[in-house]
Every structure is written in C-alpha cells, then in structure tokens.
XYZ file of C-alpha atoms in Angstrom:
108
model
C -6.869 -14.834 -12.882
C -7.388 -16.945 -9.685
C -8.109 -15.428 -6.160
C -5.453 -15.849 -3.754
C -5.333 -15.428 -0.051
C -3.449 -12.471 1.130
C -2.134 -11.771 4.919
C -1.899 -7.904 5.006
C 0.256 -6.179 7.887
C -0.268 -2.559 8.077
C 1.986 -0.553 10.835
C 1.801 2.987 11.604
C 2.262 5.350 14.682
C -0.450 7.001 16.786
C -0.308 10.933 16.079
C -1.261 13.763 18.745
C -3.181 11.243 21.124
C -5.068 13.605 23.392
C -5.481 12.537 27.483
C -9.384 11.262 26.653
C -7.975 9.148 23.552
C -5.277 7.684 25.327
C -7.409 6.704 28.192
C -10.304 5.036 25.800
C -7.298 3.301 23.851
C -6.053 1.905 27.414
C -9.414 0.697 28.119
C -9.545 -1.434 25.104
C -6.303 -3.000 26.241
C -7.862 -4.286 29.526
C -8.714 -8.033 29.231
C -7.079 -8.304 25.528
C -5.735 -11.289 24.818
C -3.078 -10.847 21.834
C -3.091 -14.662 21.343
C -6.892 -14.849 20.875
C -7.331 -11.653 19.340
C -4.309 -10.265 17.738
C -3.801 -12.614 14.951
C -4.858 -12.215 10.937
C -8.732 -12.547 10.552
C -10.800 -11.868 7.967
C -12.451 -9.102 10.293
C -9.136 -7.529 10.714
C -7.370 -6.816 14.104
C -5.959 -3.652 15.320
C -3.367 -4.447 18.260
C -1.012 -1.521 20.106
C 0.846 -1.563 23.608
C 0.503 0.480 26.713
C 2.649 2.783 25.215
C 0.155 4.163 22.397
C 2.838 4.884 20.064
C 3.121 2.106 17.209
C 0.115 -0.090 16.151
C -0.472 -2.843 14.002
C -3.439 -4.072 11.707
C -3.837 -7.533 10.698
C -6.140 -8.771 7.945
C -6.823 -11.678 5.791
C -8.056 -10.826 2.145
C -8.836 -12.793 -0.846
C -8.245 -11.142 -4.387
C -6.839 -11.792 -7.767
C -4.422 -8.996 -7.441
C -2.293 -8.024 -4.569
C -4.289 -5.791 -2.053
C -1.811 -3.378 -0.847
C -4.315 -0.549 -0.780
C -7.312 -2.595 0.331
C -5.327 -3.526 3.425
C -4.421 0.306 3.966
C -8.318 1.299 3.664
C -9.408 -1.389 6.197
C -6.930 -0.048 8.581
C -7.612 3.663 8.128
C -11.302 2.771 8.526
C -10.732 1.181 12.000
C -8.663 3.525 13.333
C -11.035 6.478 11.881
C -13.862 4.558 13.922
C -11.710 4.874 16.856
C -11.511 8.647 16.269
C -7.620 8.584 16.490
C -4.973 10.454 14.022
C -2.293 8.248 12.648
C 0.841 8.544 10.550
C 3.513 6.229 8.629
C 1.151 3.893 7.087
C 2.852 1.094 5.625
C 1.487 -2.191 4.164
C 3.332 -5.623 3.832
C 1.461 -8.223 2.049
C 2.111 -12.164 2.014
C 0.768 -14.389 -0.664
C -0.120 -17.434 1.260
C -0.989 -19.459 -1.623
C 2.515 -18.915 -3.058
C 4.452 -19.380 0.416
C 6.927 -22.110 0.462
C 6.713 -24.375 3.617
C 9.986 -26.187 4.636
C 9.284 -29.485 6.045
C 11.912 -31.091 8.660
C 13.714 -33.814 6.855
C 13.674 -37.329 8.365
C 16.546 -38.356 10.413
C 17.803 -41.830 9.506
C-alpha cells in the first residue's frame, strides 16, 4: 500500500491548570505568531489562546494507514512536555492525497 500524506488536527481542553502552569503557558504566547508558527508542520504545532481553555495540535504525518493514534500520541507527548493536564482529546484526519481541489471555472 502506498504512503499518503495526512494532516492530523487534535483538539482538546486544558484541565486543572495551576497558577504557575497558566503563567508558563501565557509566557509561551508572548511573541507567538499563529500565521507563521500555528499551521500544520511535520514537527507539530500546539496552539491555544489567552483563555487557556481549548487547544489544538496540528501535525503532518506520512503513513500507509490513517494515523489517528499517531497524531494523538504526538499531541500527548507535546502536552506532557509542557507538564499540563488535558482532557477530551479527539483527532480529525485529512488525507491530502485524496483531497479534491475545486478549481474556479473560466468565464466566457
């Protein structure tokens, strides 16, 4: 089976953050440029806003099978590295090789 390129979007919520954890997460937001650093990358990108409620993790994976679990593992690794608790993780996987591109019709 041929390998495909997948975009995996993992969403969840922070859980039971301490004041120190909130301060650390807010420090990470300083100077963060979502347009440059918040997209899908092979390294993965964890994004959240100043409310510190919801977060998303975006990663590009190459695999022969749909990588739901691999995306979740990568997200939990990134969250564990921050030392924060989380809940409600769910992954959405898009196969970029099978995505249909609608091109605009020419006028005239």
